[in-house]
Amino acid sequence: MKKVMFFLFVFFGLLVFSSCSNSNVIFNDNAEMMINVDFLVDNKISNAFCKEYIELTDEEKATGYYHDDNGYFTTKMYSEYPTERTFIIENQDCFNQVFKNSTNLTIDFEKKRLVLYTYVSYDKKELYFDRCAKNEDVIEVHFYNFSRLATADGCLPYQRWIYIICDNDTIKDYKFILGYKLIFAL
């Protein structure tokens, strides 16, 4: 019995230490407003309503077009793009091309990297980081949101942007996995 317990202890210990360091991961589930407009426009995805920034006259601006900090836009759904995209940012030049100058992120790219991920989302619930785990040649990034049973809280499919800042690693392939945790509420 002691041998079985010892092997179980060693097995679970190896399992824990084989995953990447989760305590050093920074997770942001609302990265869109930090990203340059040109990068957003160039990296659309399929099956989501993506923003199309447009120039409008003063008369057209009063007719109900959407507006955000980047200007006026309409939304359009595409089918010719991938359904998700992952970008690994490993130096300051790449970072400056992707993110706005006003972004207050400072990253030591000698030790860290930023992994940007965009996908189709059907709700605007807050996302939470769960864990990173190495699985052969892939780092799996697990994140989740809370869902209530029998609650209609979805939205039109839209392009959502999230990122993690994590330790540099030789592995360059990331897989993002969204999970759900159910809340039973009356």
PDB file of C-alpha atoms in Angstrom:
ATOM      1  CA  MET A   1       0.000   0.000   0.000  1.00  0.00           C
ATOM      2  CA  LYS A   2       2.880   2.350   0.791  1.00  0.00           C
ATOM      3  CA  LYS A   3       4.376   1.754  -2.664  1.00  0.00           C
ATOM      4  CA  VAL A   4       1.071   2.588  -4.346  1.00  0.00           C
ATOM      5  CA  MET A   5       0.777   5.797  -2.323  1.00  0.00           C
ATOM      6  CA  PHE A   6       4.387   6.690  -3.128  1.00  0.00           C
ATOM      7  CA  PHE A   7       3.851   6.201  -6.884  1.00  0.00           C
ATOM      8  CA  LEU A   8       0.626   8.232  -6.792  1.00  0.00           C
ATOM      9  CA  PHE A   9       2.438  11.019  -4.944  1.00  0.00           C
ATOM     10  CA  VAL A  10       5.280  11.012  -7.496  1.00  0.00           C
ATOM     11  CA  PHE A  11       2.827  10.882 -10.426  1.00  0.00           C
ATOM     12  CA  PHE A  12       0.794  13.885  -9.223  1.00  0.00           C
ATOM     13  CA  GLY A  13       3.991  15.747  -8.340  1.00  0.00           C
ATOM     14  CA  LEU A  14       5.303  15.310 -11.876  1.00  0.00           C
ATOM     15  CA  LEU A  15       1.943  16.339 -13.282  1.00  0.00           C
ATOM     16  CA  VAL A  16       1.984  19.584 -11.291  1.00  0.00           C
ATOM     17  CA  PHE A  17       5.598  20.434 -12.143  1.00  0.00           C
ATOM     18  CA  SER A  18       5.212  19.641 -15.840  1.00  0.00           C
ATOM     19  CA  SER A  19       2.799  22.525 -16.364  1.00  0.00           C
ATOM     20  CA  CYS A  20       4.045  26.049 -16.925  1.00  0.00           C
ATOM     21  CA  SER A  21       4.271  28.469 -14.042  1.00  0.00           C
ATOM     22  CA  ASN A  22       0.733  29.754 -13.492  1.00  0.00           C
ATOM     23  CA  SER A  23       1.698  32.237 -10.786  1.00  0.00           C
ATOM     24  CA  ASN A  24       3.598  34.385 -13.306  1.00  0.00           C
ATOM     25  CA  VAL A  25       0.767  34.648 -15.847  1.00  0.00           C
ATOM     26  CA  ILE A  26      -1.045  37.949 -16.399  1.00  0.00           C
ATOM     27  CA  PHE A  27      -4.452  37.564 -18.086  1.00  0.00           C
ATOM     28  CA  ASN A  28      -6.541  40.296 -19.739  1.00  0.00           C
ATOM     29  CA  ASP A  29      -9.963  39.478 -21.188  1.00  0.00           C
ATOM     30  CA  ASN A  30     -10.674  42.892 -22.709  1.00  0.00           C
ATOM     31  CA  ALA A  31      -7.721  43.744 -24.927  1.00  0.00           C
ATOM     32  CA  GLU A  32      -9.551  45.211 -27.922  1.00  0.00           C
ATOM     33  CA  MET A  33      -9.388  48.841 -26.785  1.00  0.00           C
ATOM     34  CA  MET A  34      -5.581  48.566 -26.357  1.00  0.00           C
ATOM     35  CA  ILE A  35      -4.916  47.336 -29.907  1.00  0.00           C
ATOM     36  CA  ASN A  36      -4.160  49.534 -32.924  1.00  0.00           C
ATOM     37  CA  VAL A  37      -7.117  49.958 -35.267  1.00  0.00           C
ATOM     38  CA  ASP A  38      -5.085  48.898 -38.300  1.00  0.00           C
ATOM     39  CA  PHE A  39      -4.170  45.622 -36.603  1.00  0.00           C
ATOM     40  CA  LEU A  40      -7.820  45.000 -35.685  1.00  0.00           C
ATOM     41  CA  VAL A  41      -8.948  45.641 -39.262  1.00  0.00           C
ATOM     42  CA  ASP A  42      -6.223  43.420 -40.754  1.00  0.00           C
ATOM     43  CA  ASN A  43      -6.986  40.460 -38.465  1.00  0.00           C
ATOM     44  CA  LYS A  44     -10.700  39.785 -38.731  1.00  0.00           C
ATOM     45  CA  ILE A  45     -12.150  36.334 -38.068  1.00  0.00           C
ATOM     46  CA  SER A  46     -15.048  34.383 -39.565  1.00  0.00           C
ATOM     47  CA  ASN A  47     -18.523  33.957 -38.103  1.00  0.00           C
ATOM     48  CA  ALA A  48     -18.370  37.098 -35.974  1.00  0.00           C
ATOM     49  CA  PHE A  49     -19.640  40.604 -36.485  1.00  0.00           C
ATOM     50  CA  CYS A  50     -16.430  42.602 -36.980  1.00  0.00           C
ATOM     51  CA  LYS A  51     -16.087  46.373 -36.963  1.00  0.00           C
ATOM     52  CA  GLU A  52     -15.700  48.126 -40.329  1.00  0.00           C
ATOM     53  CA  TYR A  53     -14.431  51.679 -39.694  1.00  0.00           C
ATOM     54  CA  ILE A  54     -15.860  54.188 -42.151  1.00  0.00           C
ATOM     55  CA  GLU A  55     -15.625  57.881 -42.983  1.00  0.00           C
ATOM     56  CA  LEU A  56     -18.921  59.736 -42.577  1.00  0.00           C
ATOM     57  CA  THR A  57     -20.243  63.186 -43.337  1.00  0.00           C
ATOM     58  CA  ASP A  58     -21.760  65.201 -40.491  1.00  0.00           C
ATOM     59  CA  GLU A  59     -25.275  64.368 -41.766  1.00  0.00           C
ATOM     60  CA  GLU A  60     -24.505  60.628 -41.813  1.00  0.00           C
ATOM     61  CA  LYS A  61     -23.083  60.731 -38.273  1.00  0.00           C
ATOM     62  CA  ALA A  62     -26.509  61.697 -36.967  1.00  0.00           C
ATOM     63  CA  THR A  63     -28.213  58.691 -38.582  1.00  0.00           C
ATOM     64  CA  GLY A  64     -27.302  56.062 -36.001  1.00  0.00           C
ATOM     65  CA  TYR A  65     -23.919  54.601 -36.900  1.00  0.00           C
ATOM     66  CA  TYR A  66     -21.917  53.004 -34.102  1.00  0.00           C
ATOM     67  CA  HIS A  67     -19.092  54.990 -32.559  1.00  0.00           C
ATOM     68  CA  ASP A  68     -16.144  54.228 -30.291  1.00  0.00           C
ATOM     69  CA  ASP A  69     -12.785  55.853 -29.479  1.00  0.00           C
ATOM     70  CA  ASN A  70     -11.453  54.868 -32.912  1.00  0.00           C
ATOM     71  CA  GLY A  71     -14.278  56.409 -34.957  1.00  0.00           C
ATOM     72  CA  TYR A  72     -17.539  55.428 -36.651  1.00  0.00           C
ATOM     73  CA  PHE A  73     -18.114  51.862 -37.782  1.00  0.00           C
ATOM     74  CA  THR A  74     -20.626  49.366 -39.061  1.00  0.00           C
ATOM     75  CA  THR A  75     -20.537  45.665 -38.349  1.00  0.00           C
ATOM     76  CA  LYS A  76     -20.235  42.959 -40.940  1.00  0.00           C
ATOM     77  CA  MET A  77     -19.919  39.181 -40.755  1.00  0.00           C
ATOM     78  CA  TYR A  78     -17.229  37.488 -42.821  1.00  0.00           C
ATOM     79  CA  SER A  79     -16.732  33.877 -43.850  1.00  0.00           C
ATOM     80  CA  GLU A  80     -13.363  33.936 -45.618  1.00  0.00           C
ATOM     81  CA  TYR A  81     -11.170  34.341 -42.511  1.00  0.00           C
ATOM     82  CA  PRO A  82     -10.037  31.822 -39.856  1.00  0.00           C
ATOM     83  CA  THR A  83     -12.334  31.364 -36.850  1.00  0.00           C
ATOM     84  CA  GLU A  84      -9.551  32.192 -34.382  1.00  0.00           C
ATOM     85  CA  ARG A  85      -6.079  33.729 -34.420  1.00  0.00           C
ATOM     86  CA  THR A  86      -3.095  33.567 -32.074  1.00  0.00           C
ATOM     87  CA  PHE A  87      -0.164  36.004 -32.120  1.00  0.00           C
ATOM     88  CA  ILE A  88       3.057  35.557 -30.137  1.00  0.00           C
ATOM     89  CA  ILE A  89       4.693  38.898 -29.400  1.00  0.00           C
ATOM     90  CA  GLU A  90       8.305  38.500 -28.344  1.00  0.00           C
ATOM     91  CA  ASN A  91       9.887  41.918 -28.869  1.00  0.00           C
ATOM     92  CA  GLN A  92       9.167  45.613 -28.430  1.00  0.00           C
ATOM     93  CA  ASP A  93       8.955  46.361 -32.181  1.00  0.00           C
ATOM     94  CA  CYS A  94       6.200  43.788 -32.697  1.00  0.00           C
ATOM     95  CA  PHE A  95       4.461  45.051 -29.556  1.00  0.00           C
ATOM     96  CA  ASN A  96       4.512  48.631 -30.895  1.00  0.00           C
ATOM     97  CA  GLN A  97       2.940  47.499 -34.175  1.00  0.00           C
ATOM     98  CA  VAL A  98       0.061  45.748 -32.408  1.00  0.00           C
ATOM     99  CA  PHE A  99      -0.719  47.967 -29.412  1.00  0.00           C
ATOM    100  CA  LYS A 100      -1.536  51.671 -29.150  1.00  0.00           C
ATOM    101  CA  ASN A 101       1.090  54.090 -27.835  1.00  0.00           C
ATOM    102  CA  SER A 102      -1.181  54.924 -24.900  1.00  0.00           C
ATOM    103  CA  THR A 103      -1.052  51.333 -23.638  1.00  0.00           C
ATOM    104  CA  ASN A 104       0.455  51.262 -20.153  1.00  0.00           C
ATOM    105  CA  LEU A 105       1.975  47.799 -20.524  1.00  0.00           C
ATOM    106  CA  THR A 106       5.672  47.315 -19.887  1.00  0.00           C
ATOM    107  CA  ILE A 107       7.089  43.893 -20.629  1.00  0.00           C
ATOM    108  CA  ASP A 108      10.649  42.641 -20.221  1.00  0.00           C
ATOM    109  CA  PHE A 109      10.836  40.650 -23.457  1.00  0.00           C
ATOM    110  CA  GLU A 110      14.086  39.017 -22.327  1.00  0.00           C
ATOM    111  CA  LYS A 111      12.050  37.081 -19.734  1.00  0.00           C
ATOM    112  CA  LYS A 112       8.416  37.337 -20.867  1.00  0.00           C
ATOM    113  CA  ARG A 113       6.248  37.109 -23.952  1.00  0.00           C
ATOM    114  CA  LEU A 114       2.740  38.300 -24.741  1.00  0.00           C
ATOM    115  CA  VAL A 115       0.345  35.901 -26.452  1.00  0.00           C
ATOM    116  CA  LEU A 116      -2.653  37.596 -28.062  1.00  0.00           C
ATOM    117  CA  TYR A 117      -5.705  35.519 -28.958  1.00  0.00           C
ATOM    118  CA  THR A 118      -8.922  36.409 -30.766  1.00  0.00           C
ATOM    119  CA  TYR A 119     -11.976  34.208 -31.238  1.00  0.00           C
ATOM    120  CA  VAL A 120     -15.746  34.283 -31.742  1.00  0.00           C
ATOM    121  CA  SER A 121     -17.608  34.980 -28.500  1.00  0.00           C
ATOM    122  CA  TYR A 122     -21.332  34.755 -27.868  1.00  0.00           C
ATOM    123  CA  ASP A 123     -21.460  36.650 -24.578  1.00  0.00           C
ATOM    124  CA  LYS A 124     -19.716  39.541 -22.870  1.00  0.00           C
ATOM    125  CA  LYS A 125     -19.236  37.871 -19.505  1.00  0.00           C
ATOM    126  CA  GLU A 126     -15.986  38.416 -17.681  1.00  0.00           C
ATOM    127  CA  LEU A 127     -13.394  35.726 -18.321  1.00  0.00           C
ATOM    128  CA  TYR A 128     -11.091  34.225 -15.703  1.00  0.00           C
ATOM    129  CA  PHE A 129      -7.701  32.596 -16.112  1.00  0.00           C
ATOM    130  CA  ASP A 130      -7.618  28.984 -14.926  1.00  0.00           C
ATOM    131  CA  ARG A 131      -4.209  27.535 -15.792  1.00  0.00           C
ATOM    132  CA  CYS A 132      -1.501  26.919 -18.376  1.00  0.00           C
ATOM    133  CA  ALA A 133      -0.390  23.381 -19.037  1.00  0.00           C
ATOM    134  CA  LYS A 134       2.268  21.953 -21.326  1.00  0.00           C
ATOM    135  CA  ASN A 135       0.871  19.157 -23.448  1.00  0.00           C
ATOM    136  CA  GLU A 136       3.668  17.728 -25.611  1.00  0.00           C
ATOM    137  CA  ASP A 137       4.563  20.556 -28.035  1.00  0.00           C
ATOM    138  CA  VAL A 138       1.646  22.845 -27.117  1.00  0.00           C
ATOM    139  CA  ILE A 139       0.965  25.153 -24.201  1.00  0.00           C
ATOM    140  CA  GLU A 140      -2.745  24.955 -23.371  1.00  0.00           C
ATOM    141  CA  VAL A 141      -4.209  28.113 -21.857  1.00  0.00           C
ATOM    142  CA  HIS A 142      -7.407  27.326 -19.979  1.00  0.00           C
ATOM    143  CA  PHE A 143      -9.839  30.118 -19.169  1.00  0.00           C
ATOM    144  CA  TYR A 144     -13.512  30.156 -18.226  1.00  0.00           C
ATOM    145  CA  ASN A 145     -16.585  32.196 -17.469  1.00  0.00           C
ATOM    146  CA  PHE A 146     -19.564  31.618 -15.243  1.00  0.00           C
ATOM    147  CA  SER A 147     -22.858  30.565 -16.827  1.00  0.00           C
ATOM    148  CA  ARG A 148     -26.259  30.493 -15.237  1.00  0.00           C
ATOM    149  CA  LEU A 149     -28.658  27.721 -16.098  1.00  0.00           C
ATOM    150  CA  ALA A 150     -31.781  28.756 -17.979  1.00  0.00           C
ATOM    151  CA  THR A 151     -30.618  32.354 -18.409  1.00  0.00           C
ATOM    152  CA  ALA A 152     -30.691  34.112 -21.755  1.00  0.00           C
ATOM    153  CA  ASP A 153     -27.557  36.216 -21.499  1.00  0.00           C
ATOM    154  CA  GLY A 154     -25.912  35.782 -24.904  1.00  0.00           C
ATOM    155  CA  CYS A 155     -25.295  38.313 -27.653  1.00  0.00           C
ATOM    156  CA  LEU A 156     -24.589  38.415 -31.367  1.00  0.00           C
ATOM    157  CA  PRO A 157     -21.313  36.687 -32.188  1.00  0.00           C
ATOM    158  CA  TYR A 158     -18.453  39.170 -32.014  1.00  0.00           C
ATOM    159  CA  GLN A 159     -14.664  39.128 -32.196  1.00  0.00           C
ATOM    160  CA  ARG A 160     -13.168  39.059 -28.703  1.00  0.00           C
ATOM    161  CA  TRP A 161      -9.506  39.746 -27.917  1.00  0.00           C
ATOM    162  CA  ILE A 162      -7.630  38.422 -24.880  1.00  0.00           C
ATOM    163  CA  TYR A 163      -3.971  38.147 -23.977  1.00  0.00           C
ATOM    164  CA  ILE A 164      -1.650  36.515 -21.508  1.00  0.00           C
ATOM    165  CA  ILE A 165       1.804  37.602 -20.461  1.00  0.00           C
ATOM    166  CA  CYS A 166       3.865  34.572 -19.490  1.00  0.00           C
ATOM    167  CA  ASP A 167       7.438  33.363 -19.140  1.00  0.00           C
ATOM    168  CA  ASN A 168       9.438  32.798 -22.320  1.00  0.00           C
ATOM    169  CA  ASP A 169       9.508  29.183 -23.397  1.00  0.00           C
ATOM    170  CA  THR A 170      10.918  27.219 -26.309  1.00  0.00           C
ATOM    171  CA  ILE A 171       7.386  26.098 -27.207  1.00  0.00           C
ATOM    172  CA  LYS A 172       5.784  28.442 -29.741  1.00  0.00           C
ATOM    173  CA  ASP A 173       2.374  26.778 -30.132  1.00  0.00           C
ATOM    174  CA  TYR A 174      -0.511  27.874 -27.906  1.00  0.00           C
ATOM    175  CA  LYS A 175      -4.012  26.472 -27.693  1.00  0.00           C
ATOM    176  CA  PHE A 176      -6.664  28.502 -25.867  1.00  0.00           C
ATOM    177  CA  ILE A 177      -9.474  26.488 -24.287  1.00  0.00           C
ATOM    178  CA  LEU A 178     -12.650  28.147 -23.006  1.00  0.00           C
ATOM    179  CA  GLY A 179     -14.511  26.376 -20.230  1.00  0.00           C
ATOM    180  CA  TYR A 180     -17.698  27.161 -18.354  1.00  0.00           C
ATOM    181  CA  LYS A 181     -18.529  26.931 -14.693  1.00  0.00           C
ATOM    182  CA  LEU A 182     -22.217  26.635 -13.954  1.00  0.00           C
ATOM    183  CA  ILE A 183     -23.972  28.711 -11.338  1.00  0.00           C
ATOM    184  CA  PHE A 184     -27.246  27.333 -10.039  1.00  0.00           C
ATOM    185  CA  ALA A 185     -29.347  30.362  -9.175  1.00  0.00           C
ATOM    186  CA  LEU A 186     -33.028  30.672  -8.504  1.00  0.00           C
TER     187      LEU A 186
END
